[in-house]
Amino acid sequence: MTTPTGVSKARQAVAVKVRGMHAGYGPTTVVRNLDLTVAAGEVVALLGPNGAGKTTTLLTIAGLLPAQSGEVTVLGRAVNAKRPWAAARNGVALVPEERALFFDLTVRENLLLAIRGDRQKAIDSAISYLPALEPLLGRRAGQLSGGEQQMLALARAMASNPKVLLVDEMSLGLAPVIVQRLLPILRTVADDLGLAVVIVEQHIQMALSVADRAVVLSHGDVVLTGSAKELATRRELLESQYLGEAAL
Ligand SMILES: Nc1ncnc2c1ncn2[C@@H]1O[C@H](COP(=O)(O)OP(=O)(O)OP(=O)(O)O)[C@@H](O)[C@H]1O
Ligand SMILES: [Mg+2]
């Protein structure tokens, strides 16, 4: 999708800047030499087979895992994993793979945990993008369907009023028809609010239909980048990255 015309300069400001980043666990490096720039209002799809390093990349940008080397800045500030709360305060929200909801709390209580400042305004704003949650506000999160839980995880991230939204496999365990409803919401919040959005997604074509650009990782290396439009038409090239992996 192209950037809408008339977008203000502020919206094109760099929100996430990663240069020469190495990341991993202990002495093991699982993402090598990553360069990634995401502008305000832009949606970038981070694609690649299982184990490629997608979650590791999101955790490192969110300040939950220290980069082994290289530069990671969000809204002009260096991300420091020794102060993970600072990244959240700086406007980064991560919707993790496992959703991390409090099942014994209601939908409203889960949302309130994410909010600093005007509570009702933040809830109203989050719910305006996910209206299906409104009648469920008083229900315990553990009694929601998978799709509703994912909506709540997204609403909670939105309620923190982020500038950067990192979404890890929103579609995990969900029917494609639900994914088709949820993914466009990420496009909308990028367009409406100027959020910089990074999505990790196994539904490649659906991800490309809402993203501006895509970066494909394999074994921790960037193997392909391009506009979403261009990559959507070069399906065989994209698929070969995944199939090459499966053949190993
Ligand atoms: N906590 C950890 N400690 C050690 N190694 C890890 C840890 N988490 C992930 N890894 C390894 O790092 C590599 C990259 O994992 P990562 O979770 O980033 O992949 P991914 O692209 O998100 O995969 P998936 O699509 O399966 O979620 C894998 O080889 C994985 O086994
Ligand atoms: Mg992952």
PDB file of N, CA and C in Angstrom, residues 31-114:
ATOM      1  N   VAL A  31      20.688 -13.084  15.155  1.00  0.00           N
ATOM      2  CA  VAL A  31      20.378 -12.073  14.129  1.00  0.00           C
ATOM      3  C   VAL A  31      21.664 -11.315  13.858  1.00  0.00           C
ATOM      4  N   ARG A  32      22.036 -11.255  12.577  1.00  0.00           N
ATOM      5  CA  ARG A  32      23.330 -10.657  12.217  1.00  0.00           C
ATOM      6  C   ARG A  32      23.186  -9.406  11.366  1.00  0.00           C
ATOM      7  N   ASN A  33      23.856  -8.365  11.814  1.00  0.00           N
ATOM      8  CA  ASN A  33      24.051  -7.182  10.978  1.00  0.00           C
ATOM      9  C   ASN A  33      22.755  -6.627  10.380  1.00  0.00           C
ATOM     10  N   LEU A  34      21.754  -6.492  11.234  1.00  0.00           N
ATOM     11  CA  LEU A  34      20.444  -6.047  10.736  1.00  0.00           C
ATOM     12  C   LEU A  34      20.374  -4.523  10.618  1.00  0.00           C
ATOM     13  N   ASP A  35      19.934  -4.063   9.469  1.00  0.00           N
ATOM     14  CA  ASP A  35      19.585  -2.651   9.257  1.00  0.00           C
ATOM     15  C   ASP A  35      18.082  -2.587   9.037  1.00  0.00           C
ATOM     16  N   LEU A  36      17.429  -1.702   9.768  1.00  0.00           N
ATOM     17  CA  LEU A  36      15.979  -1.569   9.614  1.00  0.00           C
ATOM     18  C   LEU A  36      15.576  -0.154   9.998  1.00  0.00           C
ATOM     19  N   THR A  37      14.817   0.476   9.124  1.00  0.00           N
ATOM     20  CA  THR A  37      14.303   1.813   9.434  1.00  0.00           C
ATOM     21  C   THR A  37      12.792   1.767   9.269  1.00  0.00           C
ATOM     22  N   VAL A  38      12.089   2.283  10.251  1.00  0.00           N
ATOM     23  CA  VAL A  38      10.629   2.370  10.141  1.00  0.00           C
ATOM     24  C   VAL A  38      10.232   3.806  10.437  1.00  0.00           C
ATOM     25  N   ALA A  39       9.526   4.408   9.493  1.00  0.00           N
ATOM     26  CA  ALA A  39       9.089   5.797   9.672  1.00  0.00           C
ATOM     27  C   ALA A  39       7.746   5.823  10.386  1.00  0.00           C
ATOM     28  N   ALA A  40       7.445   6.955  10.995  1.00  0.00           N
ATOM     29  CA  ALA A  40       6.112   7.149  11.572  1.00  0.00           C
ATOM     30  C   ALA A  40       5.078   6.981  10.461  1.00  0.00           C
ATOM     31  N   GLY A  41       4.017   6.253  10.750  1.00  0.00           N
ATOM     32  CA  GLY A  41       2.958   6.036   9.759  1.00  0.00           C
ATOM     33  C   GLY A  41       3.233   4.902   8.795  1.00  0.00           C
ATOM     34  N   GLU A  42       4.343   4.207   9.001  1.00  0.00           N
ATOM     35  CA  GLU A  42       4.720   3.144   8.076  1.00  0.00           C
ATOM     36  C   GLU A  42       4.505   1.770   8.717  1.00  0.00           C
ATOM     37  N   VAL A  43       4.100   0.804   7.890  1.00  0.00           N
ATOM     38  CA  VAL A  43       3.957  -0.578   8.356  1.00  0.00           C
ATOM     39  C   VAL A  43       5.014  -1.427   7.655  1.00  0.00           C
ATOM     40  N   VAL A  44       5.864  -2.075   8.432  1.00  0.00           N
ATOM     41  CA  VAL A  44       6.890  -2.957   7.863  1.00  0.00           C
ATOM     42  C   VAL A  44       6.606  -4.388   8.301  1.00  0.00           C
ATOM     43  N   ALA A  45       6.569  -5.297   7.349  1.00  0.00           N
ATOM     44  CA  ALA A  45       6.370  -6.719   7.668  1.00  0.00           C
ATOM     45  C   ALA A  45       7.739  -7.379   7.795  1.00  0.00           C
ATOM     46  N   LEU A  46       7.949  -8.065   8.900  1.00  0.00           N
ATOM     47  CA  LEU A  46       9.184  -8.818   9.126  1.00  0.00           C
ATOM     48  C   LEU A  46       8.832 -10.283   8.915  1.00  0.00           C
ATOM     49  N   LEU A  47       9.340 -10.834   7.817  1.00  0.00           N
ATOM     50  CA  LEU A  47       8.940 -12.183   7.416  1.00  0.00           C
ATOM     51  C   LEU A  47      10.116 -13.140   7.512  1.00  0.00           C
ATOM     52  N   GLY A  48       9.816 -14.423   7.383  1.00  0.00           N
ATOM     53  CA  GLY A  48      10.874 -15.421   7.381  1.00  0.00           C
ATOM     54  C   GLY A  48      10.423 -16.686   8.072  1.00  0.00           C
ATOM     55  N   PRO A  49      11.108 -17.797   7.767  1.00  0.00           N
ATOM     56  CA  PRO A  49      10.706 -19.088   8.326  1.00  0.00           C
ATOM     57  C   PRO A  49      10.916 -19.176   9.839  1.00  0.00           C
ATOM     58  N   ASN A  50      10.435 -20.240  10.436  1.00  0.00           N
ATOM     59  CA  ASN A  50      10.581 -20.462  11.873  1.00  0.00           C
ATOM     60  C   ASN A  50      12.064 -20.424  12.245  1.00  0.00           C
ATOM     61  N   GLY A  51      12.338 -19.741  13.339  1.00  0.00           N
ATOM     62  CA  GLY A  51      13.708 -19.697  13.839  1.00  0.00           C
ATOM     63  C   GLY A  51      14.601 -18.689  13.125  1.00  0.00           C
ATOM     64  N   ALA A  52      14.021 -17.873  12.243  1.00  0.00           N
ATOM     65  CA  ALA A  52      14.830 -16.934  11.447  1.00  0.00           C
ATOM     66  C   ALA A  52      15.384 -15.791  12.286  1.00  0.00           C
ATOM     67  N   GLY A  53      14.708 -15.482  13.401  1.00  0.00           N
ATOM     68  CA  GLY A  53      15.181 -14.376  14.247  1.00  0.00           C
ATOM     69  C   GLY A  53      14.202 -13.217  14.337  1.00  0.00           C
ATOM     70  N   LYS A  54      12.961 -13.442  13.953  1.00  0.00           N
ATOM     71  CA  LYS A  54      11.959 -12.367  13.932  1.00  0.00           C
ATOM     72  C   LYS A  54      11.603 -11.909  15.349  1.00  0.00           C
ATOM     73  N   THR A  55      11.257 -12.871  16.208  1.00  0.00           N
ATOM     74  CA  THR A  55      10.911 -12.521  17.596  1.00  0.00           C
ATOM     75  C   THR A  55      12.112 -11.879  18.292  1.00  0.00           C
ATOM     76  N   THR A  56      13.283 -12.432  18.053  1.00  0.00           N
ATOM     77  CA  THR A  56      14.506 -11.875  18.651  1.00  0.00           C
ATOM     78  C   THR A  56      14.673 -10.409  18.255  1.00  0.00           C
ATOM     79  N   THR A  57      14.398 -10.111  17.002  1.00  0.00           N
ATOM     80  CA  THR A  57      14.505  -8.726  16.519  1.00  0.00           C
ATOM     81  C   THR A  57      13.521  -7.823  17.250  1.00  0.00           C
ATOM     82  N   LEU A  58      12.263  -8.267  17.379  1.00  0.00           N
ATOM     83  CA  LEU A  58      11.264  -7.441  18.067  1.00  0.00           C
ATOM     84  C   LEU A  58      11.641  -7.241  19.538  1.00  0.00           C
ATOM     85  N   LEU A  59      12.084  -8.299  20.194  1.00  0.00           N
ATOM     86  CA  LEU A  59      12.459  -8.190  21.611  1.00  0.00           C
ATOM     87  C   LEU A  59      13.605  -7.197  21.789  1.00  0.00           C
ATOM     88  N   THR A  60      14.522  -7.192  20.846  1.00  0.00           N
ATOM     89  CA  THR A  60      15.679  -6.294  20.954  1.00  0.00           C
ATOM     90  C   THR A  60      15.243  -4.844  20.743  1.00  0.00           C
ATOM     91  N   ILE A  61      14.356  -4.608  19.761  1.00  0.00           N
ATOM     92  CA  ILE A  61      13.865  -3.236  19.536  1.00  0.00           C
ATOM     93  C   ILE A  61      13.048  -2.766  20.742  1.00  0.00           C
ATOM     94  N   ALA A  62      12.317  -3.706  21.369  1.00  0.00           N
ATOM     95  CA  ALA A  62      11.488  -3.347  22.528  1.00  0.00           C
ATOM     96  C   ALA A  62      12.308  -3.158  23.798  1.00  0.00           C
ATOM     97  N   GLY A  63      13.607  -3.409  23.721  1.00  0.00           N
ATOM     98  CA  GLY A  63      14.467  -3.216  24.888  1.00  0.00           C
ATOM     99  C   GLY A  63      14.354  -4.341  25.903  1.00  0.00           C
ATOM    100  N   LEU A  64      13.840  -5.480  25.473  1.00  0.00           N
ATOM    101  CA  LEU A  64      13.692  -6.608  26.401  1.00  0.00           C
ATOM    102  C   LEU A  64      14.865  -7.576  26.299  1.00  0.00           C
ATOM    103  N   LEU A  65      15.673  -7.377  25.275  1.00  0.00           N
ATOM    104  CA  LEU A  65      16.845  -8.229  25.057  1.00  0.00           C
ATOM    105  C   LEU A  65      17.965  -7.293  24.599  1.00  0.00           C
ATOM    106  N   PRO A  66      19.144  -7.351  25.238  1.00  0.00           N
ATOM    107  CA  PRO A  66      20.196  -6.425  24.810  1.00  0.00           C
ATOM    108  C   PRO A  66      20.732  -6.776  23.423  1.00  0.00           C
ATOM    109  N   ALA A  67      20.972  -5.763  22.603  1.00  0.00           N
ATOM    110  CA  ALA A  67      21.664  -6.012  21.334  1.00  0.00           C
ATOM    111  C   ALA A  67      23.093  -6.405  21.672  1.00  0.00           C
ATOM    112  N   GLN A  68      23.658  -7.317  20.904  1.00  0.00           N
ATOM    113  CA  GLN A  68      25.062  -7.700  21.158  1.00  0.00           C
ATOM    114  C   GLN A  68      26.010  -6.645  20.608  1.00  0.00           C
ATOM    115  N   SER A  69      25.589  -6.014  19.521  1.00  0.00           N
ATOM    116  CA  SER A  69      26.341  -4.871  18.987  1.00  0.00           C
ATOM    117  C   SER A  69      25.463  -4.127  18.003  1.00  0.00           C
ATOM    118  N   GLY A  70      25.926  -2.977  17.583  1.00  0.00           N
ATOM    119  CA  GLY A  70      25.165  -2.173  16.631  1.00  0.00           C
ATOM    120  C   GLY A  70      24.322  -1.136  17.342  1.00  0.00           C
ATOM    121  N   GLU A  71      23.532  -0.441  16.537  1.00  0.00           N
ATOM    122  CA  GLU A  71      22.772   0.707  17.039  1.00  0.00           C
ATOM    123  C   GLU A  71      21.274   0.410  16.938  1.00  0.00           C
ATOM    124  N   VAL A  72      20.552   0.638  18.030  1.00  0.00           N
ATOM    125  CA  VAL A  72      19.090   0.526  18.019  1.00  0.00           C
ATOM    126  C   VAL A  72      18.535   1.789  18.651  1.00  0.00           C
ATOM    127  N   THR A  73      17.869   2.613  17.877  1.00  0.00           N
ATOM    128  CA  THR A  73      17.258   3.809  18.452  1.00  0.00           C
ATOM    129  C   THR A  73      15.777   3.852  18.117  1.00  0.00           C
ATOM    130  N   VAL A  74      15.007   4.326  19.095  1.00  0.00           N
ATOM    131  CA  VAL A  74      13.570   4.509  18.915  1.00  0.00           C
ATOM    132  C   VAL A  74      13.267   5.963  19.235  1.00  0.00           C
ATOM    133  N   LEU A  75      12.666   6.656  18.293  1.00  0.00           N
ATOM    134  CA  LEU A  75      12.347   8.078  18.435  1.00  0.00           C
ATOM    135  C   LEU A  75      13.578   8.859  18.891  1.00  0.00           C
ATOM    136  N   GLY A  76      14.700   8.506  18.305  1.00  0.00           N
ATOM    137  CA  GLY A  76      15.936   9.249  18.545  1.00  0.00           C
ATOM    138  C   GLY A  76      16.684   8.863  19.808  1.00  0.00           C
ATOM    139  N   ARG A  77      16.105   7.960  20.599  1.00  0.00           N
ATOM    140  CA  ARG A  77      16.800   7.557  21.833  1.00  0.00           C
ATOM    141  C   ARG A  77      17.332   6.138  21.718  1.00  0.00           C
ATOM    142  N   ALA A  78      18.564   5.945  22.187  1.00  0.00           N
ATOM    143  CA  ALA A  78      19.147   4.606  22.146  1.00  0.00           C
ATOM    144  C   ALA A  78      18.360   3.694  23.082  1.00  0.00           C
ATOM    145  N   VAL A  79      18.036   2.509  22.600  1.00  0.00           N
ATOM    146  CA  VAL A  79      17.326   1.533  23.428  1.00  0.00           C
ATOM    147  C   VAL A  79      18.331   0.849  24.341  1.00  0.00           C
ATOM    148  N   ASN A  80      18.003   0.769  25.618  1.00  0.00           N
ATOM    149  CA  ASN A  80      18.906   0.171  26.589  1.00  0.00           C
ATOM    150  C   ASN A  80      18.151  -0.923  27.342  1.00  0.00           C
ATOM    151  N   ALA A  81      18.563  -2.174  27.106  1.00  0.00           N
ATOM    152  CA  ALA A  81      17.839  -3.299  27.699  1.00  0.00           C
ATOM    153  C   ALA A  81      18.010  -3.369  29.211  1.00  0.00           C
ATOM    154  N   LYS A  82      18.927  -2.559  29.762  1.00  0.00           N
ATOM    155  CA  LYS A  82      19.039  -2.524  31.222  1.00  0.00           C
ATOM    156  C   LYS A  82      17.898  -1.719  31.816  1.00  0.00           C
ATOM    157  N   ARG A  83      17.207  -0.957  30.975  1.00  0.00           N
ATOM    158  CA  ARG A  83      16.078  -0.154  31.444  1.00  0.00           C
ATOM    159  C   ARG A  83      14.879  -0.406  30.522  1.00  0.00           C
ATOM    160  N   PRO A  84      14.327  -1.623  30.562  1.00  0.00           N
ATOM    161  CA  PRO A  84      13.265  -1.979  29.605  1.00  0.00           C
ATOM    162  C   PRO A  84      12.031  -1.081  29.730  1.00  0.00           C
ATOM    163  N   TRP A  85      11.752  -0.581  30.944  1.00  0.00           N
ATOM    164  CA  TRP A  85      10.587   0.286  31.124  1.00  0.00           C
ATOM    165  C   TRP A  85      10.760   1.604  30.359  1.00  0.00           C
ATOM    166  N   ALA A  86      12.046   1.981  30.153  1.00  0.00           N
ATOM    167  CA  ALA A  86      12.306   3.247  29.455  1.00  0.00           C
ATOM    168  C   ALA A  86      11.811   3.156  28.008  1.00  0.00           C
ATOM    169  N   ALA A  87      11.973   1.994  27.379  1.00  0.00           N
ATOM    170  CA  ALA A  87      11.500   1.832  26.000  1.00  0.00           C
ATOM    171  C   ALA A  87       9.984   1.969  25.960  1.00  0.00           C
ATOM    172  N   ALA A  88       9.298   1.366  26.951  1.00  0.00           N
ATOM    173  CA  ALA A  88       7.841   1.468  27.012  1.00  0.00           C
ATOM    174  C   ALA A  88       7.421   2.923  27.214  1.00  0.00           C
ATOM    175  N   ARG A  89       8.129   3.613  28.105  1.00  0.00           N
ATOM    176  CA  ARG A  89       7.801   5.032  28.333  1.00  0.00           C
ATOM    177  C   ARG A  89       8.094   5.889  27.126  1.00  0.00           C
ATOM    178  N   ASN A  90       9.084   5.445  26.355  1.00  0.00           N
ATOM    179  CA  ASN A  90       9.479   6.176  25.154  1.00  0.00           C
ATOM    180  C   ASN A  90       8.469   5.925  24.022  1.00  0.00           C
ATOM    181  N   GLY A  91       7.480   5.066  24.272  1.00  0.00           N
ATOM    182  CA  GLY A  91       6.413   4.895  23.288  1.00  0.00           C
ATOM    183  C   GLY A  91       6.432   3.599  22.513  1.00  0.00           C
ATOM    184  N   VAL A  92       7.154   2.578  23.010  1.00  0.00           N
ATOM    185  CA  VAL A  92       7.174   1.291  22.312  1.00  0.00           C
ATOM    186  C   VAL A  92       6.197   0.331  22.975  1.00  0.00           C
ATOM    187  N   ALA A  93       5.317  -0.272  22.191  1.00  0.00           N
ATOM    188  CA  ALA A  93       4.429  -1.309  22.722  1.00  0.00           C
ATOM    189  C   ALA A  93       4.637  -2.585  21.924  1.00  0.00           C
ATOM    190  N   LEU A  94       4.795  -3.688  22.649  1.00  0.00           N
ATOM    191  CA  LEU A  94       4.981  -4.998  22.003  1.00  0.00           C
ATOM    192  C   LEU A  94       3.754  -5.858  22.274  1.00  0.00           C
ATOM    193  N   VAL A  95       3.177  -6.412  21.220  1.00  0.00           N
ATOM    194  CA  VAL A  95       2.151  -7.438  21.384  1.00  0.00           C
ATOM    195  C   VAL A  95       2.874  -8.761  21.210  1.00  0.00           C
ATOM    196  N   PRO A  96       3.157  -9.463  22.319  1.00  0.00           N
ATOM    197  CA  PRO A  96       4.025 -10.642  22.208  1.00  0.00           C
ATOM    198  C   PRO A  96       3.294 -11.844  21.613  1.00  0.00           C
ATOM    199  N   GLU A  97       4.105 -12.780  21.112  1.00  0.00           N
ATOM    200  CA  GLU A  97       3.586 -13.994  20.491  1.00  0.00           C
ATOM    201  C   GLU A  97       2.552 -14.688  21.396  1.00  0.00           C
ATOM    202  N   GLU A  98       2.844 -14.729  22.704  1.00  0.00           N
ATOM    203  CA  GLU A  98       1.978 -15.500  23.598  1.00  0.00           C
ATOM    204  C   GLU A  98       0.872 -14.646  24.232  1.00  0.00           C
ATOM    205  N   ARG A  99       0.771 -13.386  23.775  1.00  0.00           N
ATOM    206  CA  ARG A  99      -0.295 -12.450  24.183  1.00  0.00           C
ATOM    207  C   ARG A  99      -0.181 -11.933  25.604  1.00  0.00           C
ATOM    208  N   ALA A 100       0.263 -12.771  26.542  1.00  0.00           N
ATOM    209  CA  ALA A 100       0.545 -12.319  27.911  1.00  0.00           C
ATOM    210  C   ALA A 100      -0.585 -11.527  28.551  1.00  0.00           C
ATOM    211  N   LEU A 101      -1.786 -12.083  28.508  1.00  0.00           N
ATOM    212  CA  LEU A 101      -2.928 -11.431  29.171  1.00  0.00           C
ATOM    213  C   LEU A 101      -3.061 -11.965  30.592  1.00  0.00           C
ATOM    214  N   PHE A 102      -3.740 -11.192  31.430  1.00  0.00           N
ATOM    215  CA  PHE A 102      -4.080 -11.675  32.773  1.00  0.00           C
ATOM    216  C   PHE A 102      -5.468 -12.280  32.697  1.00  0.00           C
ATOM    217  N   PHE A 103      -5.512 -13.616  32.675  1.00  0.00           N
ATOM    218  CA  PHE A 103      -6.772 -14.318  32.401  1.00  0.00           C
ATOM    219  C   PHE A 103      -7.818 -14.136  33.491  1.00  0.00           C
ATOM    220  N   ASP A 104      -7.381 -13.906  34.741  1.00  0.00           N
ATOM    221  CA  ASP A 104      -8.351 -13.765  35.827  1.00  0.00           C
ATOM    222  C   ASP A 104      -8.911 -12.352  35.929  1.00  0.00           C
ATOM    223  N   LEU A 105      -8.322 -11.429  35.196  1.00  0.00           N
ATOM    224  CA  LEU A 105      -8.822 -10.054  35.212  1.00  0.00           C
ATOM    225  C   LEU A 105      -9.777  -9.844  34.041  1.00  0.00           C
ATOM    226  N   THR A 106     -10.655  -8.844  34.197  1.00  0.00           N
ATOM    227  CA  THR A 106     -11.589  -8.558  33.101  1.00  0.00           C
ATOM    228  C   THR A 106     -10.848  -7.832  31.977  1.00  0.00           C
ATOM    229  N   VAL A 107     -11.558  -7.701  30.855  1.00  0.00           N
ATOM    230  CA  VAL A 107     -11.018  -6.978  29.707  1.00  0.00           C
ATOM    231  C   VAL A 107     -10.660  -5.554  30.134  1.00  0.00           C
ATOM    232  N   ARG A 108     -11.590  -4.915  30.857  1.00  0.00           N
ATOM    233  CA  ARG A 108     -11.334  -3.531  31.300  1.00  0.00           C
ATOM    234  C   ARG A 108     -10.101  -3.461  32.203  1.00  0.00           C
ATOM    235  N   GLU A 109      -9.970  -4.414  33.125  1.00  0.00           N
ATOM    236  CA  GLU A 109      -8.823  -4.401  34.045  1.00  0.00           C
ATOM    237  C   GLU A 109      -7.501  -4.634  33.306  1.00  0.00           C
ATOM    238  N   ASN A 110      -7.541  -5.534  32.302  1.00  0.00           N
ATOM    239  CA  ASN A 110      -6.334  -5.749  31.501  1.00  0.00           C
ATOM    240  C   ASN A 110      -5.924  -4.455  30.806  1.00  0.00           C
ATOM    241  N   LEU A 111      -6.922  -3.711  30.307  1.00  0.00           N
ATOM    242  CA  LEU A 111      -6.616  -2.455  29.614  1.00  0.00           C
ATOM    243  C   LEU A 111      -6.066  -1.418  30.591  1.00  0.00           C
ATOM    244  N   LEU A 112      -6.669  -1.369  31.774  1.00  0.00           N
ATOM    245  CA  LEU A 112      -6.262  -0.347  32.750  1.00  0.00           C
ATOM    246  C   LEU A 112      -4.796  -0.505  33.149  1.00  0.00           C
ATOM    247  N   LEU A 113      -4.318  -1.767  33.150  1.00  0.00           N
ATOM    248  CA  LEU A 113      -2.923  -2.003  33.541  1.00  0.00           C
ATOM    249  C   LEU A 113      -1.930  -1.314  32.606  1.00  0.00           C
ATOM    250  N   ALA A 114      -2.378  -1.071  31.371  1.00  0.00           N
ATOM    251  CA  ALA A 114      -1.455  -0.499  30.380  1.00  0.00           C
ATOM    252  C   ALA A 114      -1.464   1.024  30.382  1.00  0.00           C
TER     253      ALA A 114
END
